[in-house]
Tab-separated table of N, CA and C in Angstrom:
chain	number	residue	atom	x	y	z
A	1	UNK	N	0.502	-5.415	9.913
A	1	UNK	CA	1.520	-4.580	9.296
A	1	UNK	C	2.903	-4.894	9.907
A	2	UNK	N	3.898	-4.839	9.059
A	2	UNK	CA	5.257	-5.206	9.520
A	2	UNK	C	5.798	-4.193	10.491
A	3	UNK	N	6.828	-4.600	11.154
A	3	UNK	CA	7.503	-3.718	12.086
A	3	UNK	C	8.457	-2.829	11.307
A	4	UNK	N	8.165	-1.547	11.283
A	4	UNK	CA	8.936	-0.579	10.524
A	4	UNK	C	10.392	-0.507	11.040
A	5	UNK	N	10.597	-0.717	12.326
A	5	UNK	CA	11.946	-0.730	12.885
A	5	UNK	C	12.773	-1.852	12.308
A	6	UNK	N	12.167	-3.017	12.144
A	6	UNK	CA	12.868	-4.172	11.564
A	6	UNK	C	13.257	-3.840	10.136
A	7	UNK	N	12.391	-3.287	9.335
A	7	UNK	CA	12.694	-2.961	7.929
A	7	UNK	C	13.827	-1.914	7.880
A	8	UNK	N	13.764	-0.928	8.752
A	8	UNK	CA	14.813	0.086	8.781
A	8	UNK	C	16.164	-0.477	9.258
A	9	UNK	N	16.106	-1.425	10.154
A	9	UNK	CA	17.347	-2.072	10.592
A	9	UNK	C	17.948	-2.874	9.439
A	10	UNK	N	17.121	-3.610	8.745
A	10	UNK	CA	17.582	-4.349	7.567
A	10	UNK	C	18.198	-3.393	6.543
A	11	UNK	N	17.517	-2.267	6.303
A	11	UNK	CA	18.019	-1.278	5.368
A	11	UNK	C	19.343	-0.712	5.830
A	12	UNK	N	19.436	-0.354	7.087
A	12	UNK	CA	20.638	0.302	7.608
A	12	UNK	C	21.842	-0.640	7.672
A	13	UNK	N	21.591	-1.910	7.913
A	13	UNK	CA	22.695	-2.862	8.086
A	13	UNK	C	23.075	-3.610	6.807
A	14	UNK	N	22.104	-3.802	5.892
A	14	UNK	CA	22.400	-4.743	4.795
A	14	UNK	C	21.827	-4.376	3.434
A	15	UNK	N	21.465	-3.126	3.216
A	15	UNK	CA	20.839	-2.794	1.931
A	15	UNK	C	21.746	-3.077	0.743
A	16	UNK	N	23.035	-3.072	0.941
A	16	UNK	CA	23.960	-3.335	-0.157
A	16	UNK	C	24.461	-4.766	-0.185
A	17	UNK	N	23.904	-5.614	0.658
A	17	UNK	CA	24.396	-6.997	0.816
A	17	UNK	C	23.595	-8.018	0.035
A	18	UNK	N	22.591	-7.625	-0.695
A	18	UNK	CA	21.753	-8.570	-1.414
A	18	UNK	C	20.691	-9.176	-0.518
A	19	UNK	N	19.862	-9.953	-1.134
A	19	UNK	CA	18.708	-10.536	-0.426
A	19	UNK	C	19.140	-11.416	0.752
A	20	UNK	N	20.128	-12.271	0.543
A	20	UNK	CA	20.548	-13.161	1.636
A	20	UNK	C	21.050	-12.409	2.817
A	21	UNK	N	21.818	-11.341	2.587
A	21	UNK	CA	22.343	-10.524	3.686
A	21	UNK	C	21.212	-9.832	4.413
A	22	UNK	N	20.242	-9.337	3.692
A	22	UNK	CA	19.116	-8.680	4.328
A	22	UNK	C	18.264	-9.644	5.130
A	23	UNK	N	18.062	-10.840	4.573
A	23	UNK	CA	17.341	-11.862	5.294
A	23	UNK	C	18.081	-12.297	6.568
A	24	UNK	N	19.408	-12.353	6.487
A	24	UNK	CA	20.211	-12.745	7.648
A	24	UNK	C	20.023	-11.761	8.798
A	25	UNK	N	19.983	-10.459	8.466
A	25	UNK	CA	19.778	-9.445	9.528
A	25	UNK	C	18.418	-9.657	10.200
A	26	UNK	N	17.391	-9.910	9.381
A	26	UNK	CA	16.052	-10.160	9.929
A	26	UNK	C	16.089	-11.370	10.853
A	27	UNK	N	16.741	-12.420	10.472
A	27	UNK	CA	16.846	-13.649	11.283
A	27	UNK	C	17.578	-13.368	12.579
A	28	UNK	N	18.649	-12.602	12.527
A	28	UNK	CA	19.410	-12.273	13.755
A	28	UNK	C	18.491	-11.547	14.739
A	29	UNK	N	17.765	-10.568	14.238
A	29	UNK	CA	16.848	-9.795	15.096
A	29	UNK	C	15.843	-10.719	15.756
A	30	UNK	N	15.168	-11.547	14.972
A	30	UNK	CA	14.114	-12.424	15.503
A	30	UNK	C	14.716	-13.470	16.441
A	31	UNK	N	15.910	-13.961	16.169
A	31	UNK	CA	16.546	-14.919	17.097
A	31	UNK	C	16.848	-14.245	18.419
A	32	UNK	N	17.267	-12.999	18.408
A	32	UNK	CA	17.546	-12.287	19.644
A	32	UNK	C	16.269	-12.004	20.423
A	33	UNK	N	15.192	-11.735	19.718
A	33	UNK	CA	13.902	-11.551	20.408
A	33	UNK	C	13.503	-12.871	21.080
A	34	UNK	N	13.667	-13.949	20.356
A	34	UNK	CA	13.313	-15.283	20.892
A	34	UNK	C	14.140	-15.601	22.149
A	35	UNK	N	15.418	-15.280	22.140
A	35	UNK	CA	16.302	-15.522	23.271
A	35	UNK	C	15.905	-14.625	24.443
A	36	UNK	N	15.588	-13.345	24.124
A	36	UNK	CA	15.184	-12.388	25.130
A	36	UNK	C	16.344	-11.998	26.046
A	37	UNK	N	16.024	-11.745	27.269
A	37	UNK	CA	17.055	-11.388	28.236
A	37	UNK	C	17.732	-10.073	27.879
A	38	UNK	N	19.070	-10.114	27.895
A	38	UNK	CA	19.878	-8.935	27.644
A	38	UNK	C	19.557	-8.281	26.306
A	39	UNK	N	19.244	-9.101	25.306
A	39	UNK	CA	18.992	-8.584	23.946
A	39	UNK	C	17.799	-7.672	23.890
A	40	UNK	N	16.785	-7.971	24.661
A	40	UNK	CA	15.501	-7.266	24.601
A	40	UNK	C	14.383	-8.252	24.401
A	41	UNK	N	13.173	-7.770	24.597
A	41	UNK	CA	12.004	-8.647	24.491
A	41	UNK	C	11.170	-8.419	23.233
A	42	UNK	N	11.407	-7.290	22.550
A	42	UNK	CA	10.653	-6.956	21.374
A	42	UNK	C	11.603	-6.658	20.208
A	43	UNK	N	11.067	-6.632	19.015
A	43	UNK	CA	11.861	-6.306	17.822
A	43	UNK	C	12.491	-4.937	18.001
A	44	UNK	N	11.717	-3.970	18.458
A	44	UNK	CA	12.254	-2.628	18.610
A	44	UNK	C	13.370	-2.613	19.649
A	45	UNK	N	13.173	-3.229	20.807
A	45	UNK	CA	14.213	-3.234	21.832
A	45	UNK	C	15.515	-3.831	21.288
A	46	UNK	N	15.395	-4.941	20.558
A	46	UNK	CA	16.587	-5.618	20.039
A	46	UNK	C	17.260	-4.722	18.986
A	47	UNK	N	16.504	-4.132	18.121
A	47	UNK	CA	17.082	-3.318	17.024
A	47	UNK	C	17.824	-2.083	17.539
A	48	UNK	N	17.237	-1.401	18.489
A	48	UNK	CA	17.822	-0.140	18.891
A	48	UNK	C	18.711	-0.231	20.162
A	49	UNK	N	18.881	-1.476	20.661
A	49	UNK	CA	19.768	-1.653	21.821
A	49	UNK	C	21.146	-1.084	21.461
A	50	UNK	N	21.685	-0.247	22.305
A	50	UNK	CA	22.973	0.369	22.012
A	50	UNK	C	24.054	-0.653	21.638
A	51	UNK	N	24.723	-0.346	20.563
A	51	UNK	CA	25.912	-1.058	20.062
A	51	UNK	C	25.619	-2.444	19.525
A	52	UNK	N	24.335	-2.765	19.234
A	52	UNK	CA	24.043	-4.087	18.662
A	52	UNK	C	23.925	-3.999	17.156
A	53	UNK	N	23.236	-3.052	16.635
A	53	UNK	CA	23.139	-2.803	15.213
A	53	UNK	C	23.667	-1.391	14.995
A	54	UNK	N	24.832	-1.313	14.427
A	54	UNK	CA	25.524	-0.020	14.349
A	54	UNK	C	24.747	1.063	13.632
A	55	UNK	N	23.861	0.683	12.739
A	55	UNK	CA	23.097	1.705	12.004
A	55	UNK	C	22.242	2.594	12.930
A	56	UNK	N	21.958	2.121	14.153
A	56	UNK	CA	21.170	2.891	15.130
A	56	UNK	C	22.033	3.695	16.081
A	57	UNK	N	23.364	3.562	16.000
A	57	UNK	CA	24.245	4.358	16.846
A	57	UNK	C	24.200	5.819	16.395
A	58	UNK	N	24.152	6.721	17.345
A	58	UNK	CA	23.988	8.148	17.057
A	58	UNK	C	25.092	8.683	16.161
A	59	UNK	N	26.283	8.114	16.192
A	59	UNK	CA	27.384	8.593	15.407
A	59	UNK	C	27.531	7.848	14.078
A	60	UNK	N	26.639	6.958	13.756
A	60	UNK	CA	26.772	6.180	12.523
A	60	UNK	C	26.248	6.952	11.333
A	61	UNK	N	26.963	7.030	10.217
A	61	UNK	CA	26.496	7.768	9.076
A	61	UNK	C	25.241	7.170	8.420
A	62	UNK	N	24.909	5.933	8.762
A	62	UNK	CA	23.689	5.325	8.205
A	62	UNK	C	22.418	5.810	8.875
A	63	UNK	N	22.537	6.288	10.107
A	63	UNK	CA	21.347	6.657	10.892
A	63	UNK	C	20.463	7.674	10.162
A	64	UNK	N	21.005	8.781	9.677
A	64	UNK	CA	20.146	9.745	8.946
A	64	UNK	C	19.508	9.113	7.719
A	65	UNK	N	20.199	8.200	7.046
A	65	UNK	CA	19.668	7.552	5.853
A	65	UNK	C	18.499	6.617	6.209
A	66	UNK	N	18.665	5.834	7.274
A	66	UNK	CA	17.567	4.917	7.599
A	66	UNK	C	16.365	5.613	8.204
A	67	UNK	N	16.582	6.786	8.794
A	67	UNK	CA	15.463	7.541	9.348
A	67	UNK	C	14.711	8.277	8.236
A	68	UNK	N	15.407	8.655	7.151
A	68	UNK	CA	14.819	9.452	6.104
A	68	UNK	C	14.213	8.614	4.966
A	69	UNK	N	14.656	7.391	4.802
A	69	UNK	CA	14.168	6.578	3.670
A	69	UNK	C	12.642	6.405	3.737
A	70	UNK	N	12.020	6.384	2.549
A	70	UNK	CA	10.570	6.194	2.501
A	70	UNK	C	10.186	5.076	1.557
A	71	UNK	N	8.910	4.837	1.405
A	71	UNK	CA	8.428	3.723	0.614
A	71	UNK	C	8.679	3.868	-0.874
A	72	UNK	N	9.141	5.005	-1.320
A	72	UNK	CA	9.463	5.185	-2.745
A	72	UNK	C	10.794	4.542	-3.090
A	73	UNK	N	11.628	4.296	-2.125
A	73	UNK	CA	12.971	3.724	-2.346
A	73	UNK	C	12.832	2.216	-2.605
A	74	UNK	N	13.373	1.747	-3.751
A	74	UNK	CA	13.237	0.342	-4.110
A	74	UNK	C	13.907	-0.616	-3.099
A	75	UNK	N	15.087	-0.231	-2.601
A	75	UNK	CA	15.755	-1.069	-1.632
A	75	UNK	C	14.970	-1.160	-0.356
A	76	UNK	N	14.363	-0.069	0.063
A	76	UNK	CA	13.574	-0.085	1.279
A	76	UNK	C	12.277	-0.883	1.074
A	77	UNK	N	11.715	-0.831	-0.110
A	77	UNK	CA	10.564	-1.687	-0.397
A	77	UNK	C	10.898	-3.145	-0.203
A	78	UNK	N	12.083	-3.547	-0.679
A	78	UNK	CA	12.523	-4.937	-0.513
A	78	UNK	C	12.731	-5.265	0.958
A	79	UNK	N	13.296	-4.307	1.731
A	79	UNK	CA	13.476	-4.496	3.183
A	79	UNK	C	12.123	-4.677	3.851
A	80	UNK	N	11.140	-3.908	3.454
A	80	UNK	CA	9.799	-4.036	4.027
A	80	UNK	C	9.205	-5.444	3.730
A	81	UNK	N	9.441	-5.912	2.507
A	81	UNK	CA	8.944	-7.245	2.148
A	81	UNK	C	9.634	-8.312	2.999
A	82	UNK	N	10.933	-8.204	3.148
A	82	UNK	CA	11.651	-9.190	3.965
A	82	UNK	C	11.218	-9.134	5.436
A	83	UNK	N	11.055	-7.927	5.943
A	83	UNK	CA	10.591	-7.738	7.314
A	83	UNK	C	9.226	-8.363	7.508
A	84	UNK	N	8.329	-8.168	6.545
A	84	UNK	CA	6.985	-8.748	6.616
A	84	UNK	C	7.045	-10.267	6.627
A	85	UNK	N	7.854	-10.816	5.757
A	85	UNK	CA	8.044	-12.253	5.665
A	85	UNK	C	8.590	-12.802	6.999
A	86	UNK	N	9.573	-12.147	7.548
A	86	UNK	CA	10.140	-12.551	8.823
A	86	UNK	C	9.120	-12.437	9.960
A	87	UNK	N	8.440	-11.316	10.013
A	87	UNK	CA	7.441	-11.028	11.046
A	87	UNK	C	6.324	-12.094	11.041
A	88	UNK	N	5.962	-12.555	9.820
A	88	UNK	CA	4.897	-13.531	9.691
A	88	UNK	C	5.370	-14.963	9.927
A	89	UNK	N	6.678	-15.149	10.137
A	89	UNK	CA	7.231	-16.481	10.377
A	89	UNK	C	7.475	-17.249	9.108
A	90	UNK	N	7.576	-16.546	7.981
A	90	UNK	CA	7.751	-17.199	6.662
A	90	UNK	C	9.155	-17.056	6.123
A	91	UNK	N	10.109	-16.758	6.966
A	91	UNK	CA	11.496	-16.627	6.542
A	91	UNK	C	12.297	-17.712	7.252
A	92	UNK	N	12.824	-18.662	6.483
A	92	UNK	CA	13.658	-19.721	7.108
A	92	UNK	C	14.870	-19.120	7.757
A	93	UNK	N	15.184	-19.643	8.923
A	93	UNK	CA	16.394	-19.158	9.644
A	93	UNK	C	17.643	-19.758	9.058
């Protein structure tokens, strides 16, 4: 199963940016996991690291949206698909 945090990060950062924008966010997250160190060692650590992806900042207006979205939302469904593709290593960087 895909990483729900990755899908929510894609949703929060790029839901209005089209498929390429959403895929780019997924690639950034996975590249930071690969680099490790300061960025974090896991997808979750990288996504929620303070001030890295603004959608997770406590004062960001996107935070309530990305926490509340569910599988019925078409954009979130697409984010889940992209996250799954990235998580499985099937998303070109």
